[in-house]
Amino acid sequence: MHPLPSSPAAMDASVDGALFRAGMRRLASSVCLITAHHADRRHGLVATSISSLAAEPPSLIACVHRSASAHGPIRQAGAFCVNLLGTRHEELALLFSDPDRRDRRFETAGWATLATGAPVLADALAAFDCRLERVVEHATHAILIGTVLDIRIDDFGDPLIHADRRFTRLAAH
Ligand SMILES: Cc1cc2nc3c(=O)[nH]c(=O)nc-3n(C[C@H](O)[C@H](O)[C@H](O)COP(=O)(O)O)c2cc1C
């Protein structure tokens, strides 16, 4: 353990990026697809950086790399949908994180829309249709704050989890 920093100088340097990534691999997260519809095209990416923000008003955050192909369209559309994936969606997660297959992301699976027009995965465990309320830029990423306008919840599903650089599932108690 490190002692608490004794001077402001100790607060200057951040840890090495590789060390940070190694620590973050221990963070298990639900896998989602963030989707948007803009200029007659659908866009999306896999993301684990989703968090509930507040219940009043219902809102969430999502962190998207500013170089992601969906980043611009999400901001231009002013809306996005967060689709929670189940273990049955592992192939879809691979597709939505593969730049080489970017143009084929919406060819498989069933898609619908709710309030905003952003693509809603028909059998997502839950889909949160959001108006983009605010964007906070930090380094390489944009923190998107969304107000949830509509939600679709599927009957049942085992959530798809990502931890230690692989897809996995929750263990039964
Ligand atoms: C498990 C997993 C989680 C990811 N989480 C995020 C995320 O939260 N934010 C993000 O910008 N990219 C995330 N990515 C990376 C994007 O999904 C990936 O770079 C994708 O190819 C971006 O879309 P593009 O190729 O069309 O630009 C994640 C990838 C994986 C495999």
PDB file of C-alpha atoms and ligand atoms in Angstrom:
ATOM      1  CA  MET A   1       0.000   0.000   0.000  1.00  0.00           C
ATOM      2  CA  HIS A   2       1.177   3.537  -0.711  1.00  0.00           C
ATOM      3  CA  PRO A   3       0.928   6.183   1.995  1.00  0.00           C
ATOM      4  CA  LEU A   4      -1.414   9.072   1.345  1.00  0.00           C
ATOM      5  CA  PRO A   5       0.310  11.726  -0.777  1.00  0.00           C
ATOM      6  CA  SER A   6       2.097  14.217   1.436  1.00  0.00           C
ATOM      7  CA  SER A   7       2.555  16.962  -1.112  1.00  0.00           C
ATOM      8  CA  PRO A   8       0.794  18.213  -4.227  1.00  0.00           C
ATOM      9  CA  ALA A   9       3.815  17.005  -6.251  1.00  0.00           C
ATOM     10  CA  ALA A  10       2.853  13.397  -5.455  1.00  0.00           C
ATOM     11  CA  MET A  11      -0.470  14.045  -7.147  1.00  0.00           C
ATOM     12  CA  ASP A  12       1.103  15.102 -10.438  1.00  0.00           C
ATOM     13  CA  ALA A  13       1.999  11.863 -12.194  1.00  0.00           C
ATOM     14  CA  SER A  14      -0.584   9.283 -13.198  1.00  0.00           C
ATOM     15  CA  VAL A  15       0.202   5.569 -13.372  1.00  0.00           C
ATOM     16  CA  ASP A  16       1.455   3.878 -16.478  1.00  0.00           C
ATOM     17  CA  GLY A  17      -1.338   3.104 -18.971  1.00  0.00           C
ATOM     18  CA  ALA A  18      -0.461  -0.603 -19.140  1.00  0.00           C
ATOM     19  CA  LEU A  19      -0.720  -0.878 -15.366  1.00  0.00           C
ATOM     20  CA  PHE A  20      -4.065   0.907 -15.443  1.00  0.00           C
ATOM     21  CA  ARG A  21      -5.355  -1.513 -18.084  1.00  0.00           C
ATOM     22  CA  ALA A  22      -4.130  -4.493 -16.053  1.00  0.00           C
ATOM     23  CA  GLY A  23      -6.086  -3.271 -13.042  1.00  0.00           C
ATOM     24  CA  MET A  24      -9.184  -2.525 -15.097  1.00  0.00           C
ATOM     25  CA  ARG A  25      -9.191  -6.075 -16.467  1.00  0.00           C
ATOM     26  CA  ARG A  26     -10.401  -7.100 -13.005  1.00  0.00           C
ATOM     27  CA  LEU A  27     -13.514  -4.972 -13.467  1.00  0.00           C
ATOM     28  CA  ALA A  28     -16.315  -7.248 -14.682  1.00  0.00           C
ATOM     29  CA  SER A  29     -18.919  -5.385 -16.724  1.00  0.00           C
ATOM     30  CA  SER A  30     -22.139  -5.996 -18.578  1.00  0.00           C
ATOM     31  CA  VAL A  31     -21.716  -5.824 -22.339  1.00  0.00           C
ATOM     32  CA  CYS A  32     -23.913  -3.405 -24.303  1.00  0.00           C
ATOM     33  CA  LEU A  33     -24.375  -2.130 -27.818  1.00  0.00           C
ATOM     34  CA  ILE A  34     -24.665   1.642 -28.149  1.00  0.00           C
ATOM     35  CA  THR A  35     -26.561   2.455 -31.326  1.00  0.00           C
ATOM     36  CA  ALA A  36     -27.643   5.558 -33.215  1.00  0.00           C
ATOM     37  CA  HIS A  37     -29.486   6.470 -36.400  1.00  0.00           C
ATOM     38  CA  HIS A  38     -28.222   9.411 -38.375  1.00  0.00           C
ATOM     39  CA  ALA A  39     -28.470  10.525 -42.025  1.00  0.00           C
ATOM     40  CA  ASP A  40     -30.343   7.361 -42.996  1.00  0.00           C
ATOM     41  CA  ARG A  41     -27.685   5.087 -41.579  1.00  0.00           C
ATOM     42  CA  ARG A  42     -27.400   2.963 -38.467  1.00  0.00           C
ATOM     43  CA  HIS A  43     -24.257   3.102 -36.352  1.00  0.00           C
ATOM     44  CA  GLY A  44     -23.109   1.228 -33.300  1.00  0.00           C
ATOM     45  CA  LEU A  45     -20.351  -0.165 -31.138  1.00  0.00           C
ATOM     46  CA  VAL A  46     -19.826  -2.534 -28.259  1.00  0.00           C
ATOM     47  CA  ALA A  47     -19.374  -0.782 -24.928  1.00  0.00           C
ATOM     48  CA  THR A  48     -18.971  -1.735 -21.295  1.00  0.00           C
ATOM     49  CA  SER A  49     -18.640   1.841 -20.030  1.00  0.00           C
ATOM     50  CA  ILE A  50     -22.306   2.237 -19.117  1.00  0.00           C
ATOM     51  CA  SER A  51     -23.528   3.342 -15.737  1.00  0.00           C
ATOM     52  CA  SER A  52     -26.832   4.330 -14.256  1.00  0.00           C
ATOM     53  CA  LEU A  53     -26.673   8.035 -13.354  1.00  0.00           C
ATOM     54  CA  ALA A  54     -29.942   8.993 -11.684  1.00  0.00           C
ATOM     55  CA  ALA A  55     -33.543   7.841 -11.428  1.00  0.00           C
ATOM     56  CA  GLU A  56     -34.970  11.396 -11.347  1.00  0.00           C
ATOM     57  CA  PRO A  57     -34.809  12.050 -14.194  1.00  0.00           C
ATOM     58  CA  PRO A  58     -34.002   8.540 -15.478  1.00  0.00           C
ATOM     59  CA  SER A  59     -30.530   8.981 -16.893  1.00  0.00           C
ATOM     60  CA  LEU A  60     -27.359   7.082 -17.680  1.00  0.00           C
ATOM     61  CA  ILE A  61     -23.829   7.690 -18.871  1.00  0.00           C
ATOM     62  CA  ALA A  62     -21.833   6.012 -21.607  1.00  0.00           C
ATOM     63  CA  CYS A  63     -18.196   6.680 -22.490  1.00  0.00           C
ATOM     64  CA  VAL A  64     -17.363   6.545 -26.191  1.00  0.00           C
ATOM     65  CA  HIS A  65     -13.962   6.939 -27.782  1.00  0.00           C
ATOM     66  CA  ARG A  66     -13.972  10.024 -29.985  1.00  0.00           C
ATOM     67  CA  SER A  67     -12.452   8.024 -32.844  1.00  0.00           C
ATOM     68  CA  ALA A  68     -15.275   5.437 -32.818  1.00  0.00           C
ATOM     69  CA  SER A  69     -17.277   5.569 -36.041  1.00  0.00           C
ATOM     70  CA  ALA A  70     -20.513   5.976 -34.079  1.00  0.00           C
ATOM     71  CA  HIS A  71     -19.271   8.912 -32.001  1.00  0.00           C
ATOM     72  CA  GLY A  72     -20.074  11.642 -34.554  1.00  0.00           C
ATOM     73  CA  PRO A  73     -23.437  10.161 -35.580  1.00  0.00           C
ATOM     74  CA  ILE A  74     -24.554   9.833 -31.931  1.00  0.00           C
ATOM     75  CA  ARG A  75     -23.779  13.495 -31.318  1.00  0.00           C
ATOM     76  CA  GLN A  76     -25.344  14.638 -34.575  1.00  0.00           C
ATOM     77  CA  ALA A  77     -28.468  12.552 -34.000  1.00  0.00           C
ATOM     78  CA  GLY A  78     -28.736  13.832 -30.431  1.00  0.00           C
ATOM     79  CA  ALA A  79     -29.911  10.393 -29.404  1.00  0.00           C
ATOM     80  CA  PHE A  80     -28.672   6.880 -28.767  1.00  0.00           C
ATOM     81  CA  CYS A  81     -29.867   3.543 -27.471  1.00  0.00           C
ATOM     82  CA  VAL A  82     -28.075   1.325 -24.938  1.00  0.00           C
ATOM     83  CA  ASN A  83     -28.893  -2.325 -25.613  1.00  0.00           C
ATOM     84  CA  LEU A  84     -27.931  -4.785 -22.848  1.00  0.00           C
ATOM     85  CA  LEU A  85     -26.662  -8.057 -24.269  1.00  0.00           C
ATOM     86  CA  GLY A  86     -27.234 -11.595 -23.046  1.00  0.00           C
ATOM     87  CA  THR A  87     -24.931 -14.608 -23.337  1.00  0.00           C
ATOM     88  CA  ARG A  88     -26.811 -15.501 -26.538  1.00  0.00           C
ATOM     89  CA  HIS A  89     -25.430 -12.292 -28.115  1.00  0.00           C
ATOM     90  CA  GLU A  90     -21.712 -13.066 -27.973  1.00  0.00           C
ATOM     91  CA  GLU A  91     -21.382 -13.206 -31.777  1.00  0.00           C
ATOM     92  CA  LEU A  92     -23.105  -9.837 -32.028  1.00  0.00           C
ATOM     93  CA  ALA A  93     -20.643  -8.405 -29.497  1.00  0.00           C
ATOM     94  CA  LEU A  94     -17.733  -9.631 -31.626  1.00  0.00           C
ATOM     95  CA  LEU A  95     -19.317  -8.114 -34.745  1.00  0.00           C
ATOM     96  CA  PHE A  96     -19.880  -4.715 -33.122  1.00  0.00           C
ATOM     97  CA  SER A  97     -16.269  -4.522 -31.960  1.00  0.00           C
ATOM     98  CA  ASP A  98     -14.690  -5.551 -35.272  1.00  0.00           C
ATOM     99  CA  PRO A  99     -13.776  -2.553 -37.479  1.00  0.00           C
ATOM    100  CA  ASP A 100     -13.346  -4.859 -40.489  1.00  0.00           C
ATOM    101  CA  ARG A 101     -17.013  -5.816 -40.363  1.00  0.00           C
ATOM    102  CA  ARG A 102     -18.339  -2.345 -39.535  1.00  0.00           C
ATOM    103  CA  ASP A 103     -20.691  -2.237 -42.545  1.00  0.00           C
ATOM    104  CA  ARG A 104     -22.346  -5.550 -41.619  1.00  0.00           C
ATOM    105  CA  ARG A 105     -23.267  -4.799 -38.023  1.00  0.00           C
ATOM    106  CA  PHE A 106     -26.999  -4.467 -38.608  1.00  0.00           C
ATOM    107  CA  GLU A 107     -27.350  -7.330 -41.104  1.00  0.00           C
ATOM    108  CA  THR A 108     -28.016  -9.935 -38.444  1.00  0.00           C
ATOM    109  CA  ALA A 109     -30.447  -9.824 -35.501  1.00  0.00           C
ATOM    110  CA  GLY A 110     -33.817  -8.087 -35.385  1.00  0.00           C
ATOM    111  CA  TRP A 111     -33.992  -4.323 -34.982  1.00  0.00           C
ATOM    112  CA  ALA A 112     -36.791  -1.977 -34.036  1.00  0.00           C
ATOM    113  CA  THR A 113     -37.088   1.606 -32.808  1.00  0.00           C
ATOM    114  CA  LEU A 114     -38.700   3.330 -29.842  1.00  0.00           C
ATOM    115  CA  ALA A 115     -39.011   7.084 -29.198  1.00  0.00           C
ATOM    116  CA  THR A 116     -35.788   8.450 -30.687  1.00  0.00           C
ATOM    117  CA  GLY A 117     -35.361   6.310 -33.797  1.00  0.00           C
ATOM    118  CA  ALA A 118     -32.077   4.815 -32.552  1.00  0.00           C
ATOM    119  CA  PRO A 119     -31.804   1.081 -33.357  1.00  0.00           C
ATOM    120  CA  VAL A 120     -33.229  -1.147 -30.629  1.00  0.00           C
ATOM    121  CA  LEU A 121     -32.058  -4.758 -30.564  1.00  0.00           C
ATOM    122  CA  ALA A 122     -35.299  -6.753 -30.622  1.00  0.00           C
ATOM    123  CA  ASP A 123     -34.230  -9.309 -27.997  1.00  0.00           C
ATOM    124  CA  ALA A 124     -31.896  -7.164 -25.881  1.00  0.00           C
ATOM    125  CA  LEU A 125     -32.178  -7.949 -22.162  1.00  0.00           C
ATOM    126  CA  ALA A 126     -33.143  -4.306 -21.820  1.00  0.00           C
ATOM    127  CA  ALA A 127     -32.916  -1.356 -24.187  1.00  0.00           C
ATOM    128  CA  PHE A 128     -32.638   2.244 -22.940  1.00  0.00           C
ATOM    129  CA  ASP A 129     -33.657   4.747 -25.590  1.00  0.00           C
ATOM    130  CA  CYS A 130     -31.980   8.050 -24.738  1.00  0.00           C
ATOM    131  CA  ARG A 131     -31.988  11.696 -25.709  1.00  0.00           C
ATOM    132  CA  LEU A 132     -28.407  12.952 -25.618  1.00  0.00           C
ATOM    133  CA  GLU A 133     -28.555  15.522 -22.847  1.00  0.00           C
ATOM    134  CA  ARG A 134     -24.960  16.535 -22.429  1.00  0.00           C
ATOM    135  CA  VAL A 135     -21.446  15.591 -23.501  1.00  0.00           C
ATOM    136  CA  VAL A 136     -18.334  15.924 -21.363  1.00  0.00           C
ATOM    137  CA  GLU A 137     -15.103  15.495 -23.287  1.00  0.00           C
ATOM    138  CA  HIS A 138     -12.172  13.977 -21.433  1.00  0.00           C
ATOM    139  CA  ALA A 139      -8.945  13.102 -23.228  1.00  0.00           C
ATOM    140  CA  THR A 140      -9.718  10.454 -25.878  1.00  0.00           C
ATOM    141  CA  HIS A 141     -13.315   9.916 -24.795  1.00  0.00           C
ATOM    142  CA  ALA A 142     -16.679  11.624 -24.694  1.00  0.00           C
ATOM    143  CA  ILE A 143     -18.900  10.989 -21.678  1.00  0.00           C
ATOM    144  CA  LEU A 144     -22.445  10.935 -22.985  1.00  0.00           C
ATOM    145  CA  ILE A 145     -25.230  11.762 -20.565  1.00  0.00           C
ATOM    146  CA  GLY A 146     -28.541  10.427 -21.768  1.00  0.00           C
ATOM    147  CA  THR A 147     -32.061  10.985 -20.513  1.00  0.00           C
ATOM    148  CA  VAL A 148     -34.014   7.770 -20.900  1.00  0.00           C
ATOM    149  CA  LEU A 149     -37.177   8.412 -22.907  1.00  0.00           C
ATOM    150  CA  ASP A 150     -38.293   4.813 -23.326  1.00  0.00           C
ATOM    151  CA  ILE A 151     -37.297   1.337 -22.193  1.00  0.00           C
ATOM    152  CA  ARG A 152     -37.946  -2.124 -23.556  1.00  0.00           C
ATOM    153  CA  ILE A 153     -37.323  -5.072 -21.248  1.00  0.00           C
ATOM    154  CA  ASP A 154     -37.086  -8.689 -22.417  1.00  0.00           C
ATOM    155  CA  ASP A 155     -38.617 -11.521 -20.390  1.00  0.00           C
ATOM    156  CA  PHE A 156     -35.457 -13.241 -19.273  1.00  0.00           C
ATOM    157  CA  GLY A 157     -31.801 -13.332 -20.014  1.00  0.00           C
ATOM    158  CA  ASP A 158     -28.443 -14.303 -18.696  1.00  0.00           C
ATOM    159  CA  PRO A 159     -26.299 -11.132 -19.015  1.00  0.00           C
ATOM    160  CA  LEU A 160     -23.165 -11.211 -21.147  1.00  0.00           C
ATOM    161  CA  ILE A 161     -20.221 -10.214 -18.963  1.00  0.00           C
ATOM    162  CA  HIS A 162     -16.753  -9.054 -19.994  1.00  0.00           C
ATOM    163  CA  ALA A 163     -13.836  -9.533 -17.603  1.00  0.00           C
ATOM    164  CA  ASP A 164     -10.144 -10.293 -17.963  1.00  0.00           C
ATOM    165  CA  ARG A 165     -10.323  -9.684 -21.739  1.00  0.00           C
ATOM    166  CA  ARG A 166     -12.931 -12.346 -22.403  1.00  0.00           C
ATOM    167  CA  PHE A 167     -16.676 -12.785 -22.560  1.00  0.00           C
ATOM    168  CA  THR A 168     -18.112 -14.815 -19.720  1.00  0.00           C
ATOM    169  CA  ARG A 169     -21.295 -15.253 -17.678  1.00  0.00           C
ATOM    170  CA  LEU A 170     -22.418 -14.923 -14.083  1.00  0.00           C
ATOM    171  CA  ALA A 171     -21.799 -18.027 -12.022  1.00  0.00           C
ATOM    172  CA  ALA A 172     -24.815 -19.549 -10.276  1.00  0.00           C
ATOM    173  CA  HIS A 173     -24.816 -19.224  -6.508  1.00  0.00           C
TER     174      HIS A 173
HETATM  175  C1  LIG B   1     -15.823  -5.774 -24.345  1.00  0.00           C
HETATM  176  C2  LIG B   1     -15.587  -4.483 -25.074  1.00  0.00           C
HETATM  177  C3  LIG B   1     -15.963  -3.287 -24.470  1.00  0.00           C
HETATM  178  C4  LIG B   1     -15.765  -2.071 -25.116  1.00  0.00           C
HETATM  179  N1  LIG B   1     -16.171  -0.907 -24.512  1.00  0.00           N
HETATM  180  C5  LIG B   1     -16.031   0.261 -25.158  1.00  0.00           C
HETATM  181  C6  LIG B   1     -16.513   1.464 -24.577  1.00  0.00           C
HETATM  182  O1  LIG B   1     -17.069   1.472 -23.483  1.00  0.00           O
HETATM  183  N2  LIG B   1     -16.359   2.618 -25.275  1.00  0.00           N
HETATM  184  C7  LIG B   1     -15.752   2.653 -26.505  1.00  0.00           C
HETATM  185  O2  LIG B   1     -15.627   3.737 -27.086  1.00  0.00           O
HETATM  186  N3  LIG B   1     -15.285   1.519 -27.086  1.00  0.00           N
HETATM  187  C8  LIG B   1     -15.420   0.327 -26.452  1.00  0.00           C
HETATM  188  N4  LIG B   1     -14.985  -0.816 -27.031  1.00  0.00           N
HETATM  189  C9  LIG B   1     -14.311  -0.754 -28.331  1.00  0.00           C
HETATM  190  C10 LIG B   1     -15.283  -0.622 -29.506  1.00  0.00           C
HETATM  191  O3  LIG B   1     -16.365  -1.502 -29.427  1.00  0.00           O
HETATM  192  C11 LIG B   1     -14.519  -0.909 -30.817  1.00  0.00           C
HETATM  193  O4  LIG B   1     -13.384  -0.106 -30.887  1.00  0.00           O
HETATM  194  C12 LIG B   1     -15.382  -0.722 -32.036  1.00  0.00           C
HETATM  195  O5  LIG B   1     -14.734  -1.333 -33.136  1.00  0.00           O
HETATM  196  C13 LIG B   1     -15.613   0.755 -32.350  1.00  0.00           C
HETATM  197  O6  LIG B   1     -16.383   0.895 -33.516  1.00  0.00           O
HETATM  198  P1  LIG B   1     -15.732   1.314 -34.928  1.00  0.00           P
HETATM  199  O7  LIG B   1     -14.760   0.213 -35.299  1.00  0.00           O
HETATM  200  O8  LIG B   1     -16.898   1.342 -35.866  1.00  0.00           O
HETATM  201  O9  LIG B   1     -15.061   2.630 -34.743  1.00  0.00           O
HETATM  202  C14 LIG B   1     -15.158  -2.054 -26.405  1.00  0.00           C
HETATM  203  C15 LIG B   1     -14.796  -3.252 -27.015  1.00  0.00           C
HETATM  204  C16 LIG B   1     -15.009  -4.457 -26.361  1.00  0.00           C
HETATM  205  C17 LIG B   1     -14.622  -5.748 -27.042  1.00  0.00           C
END
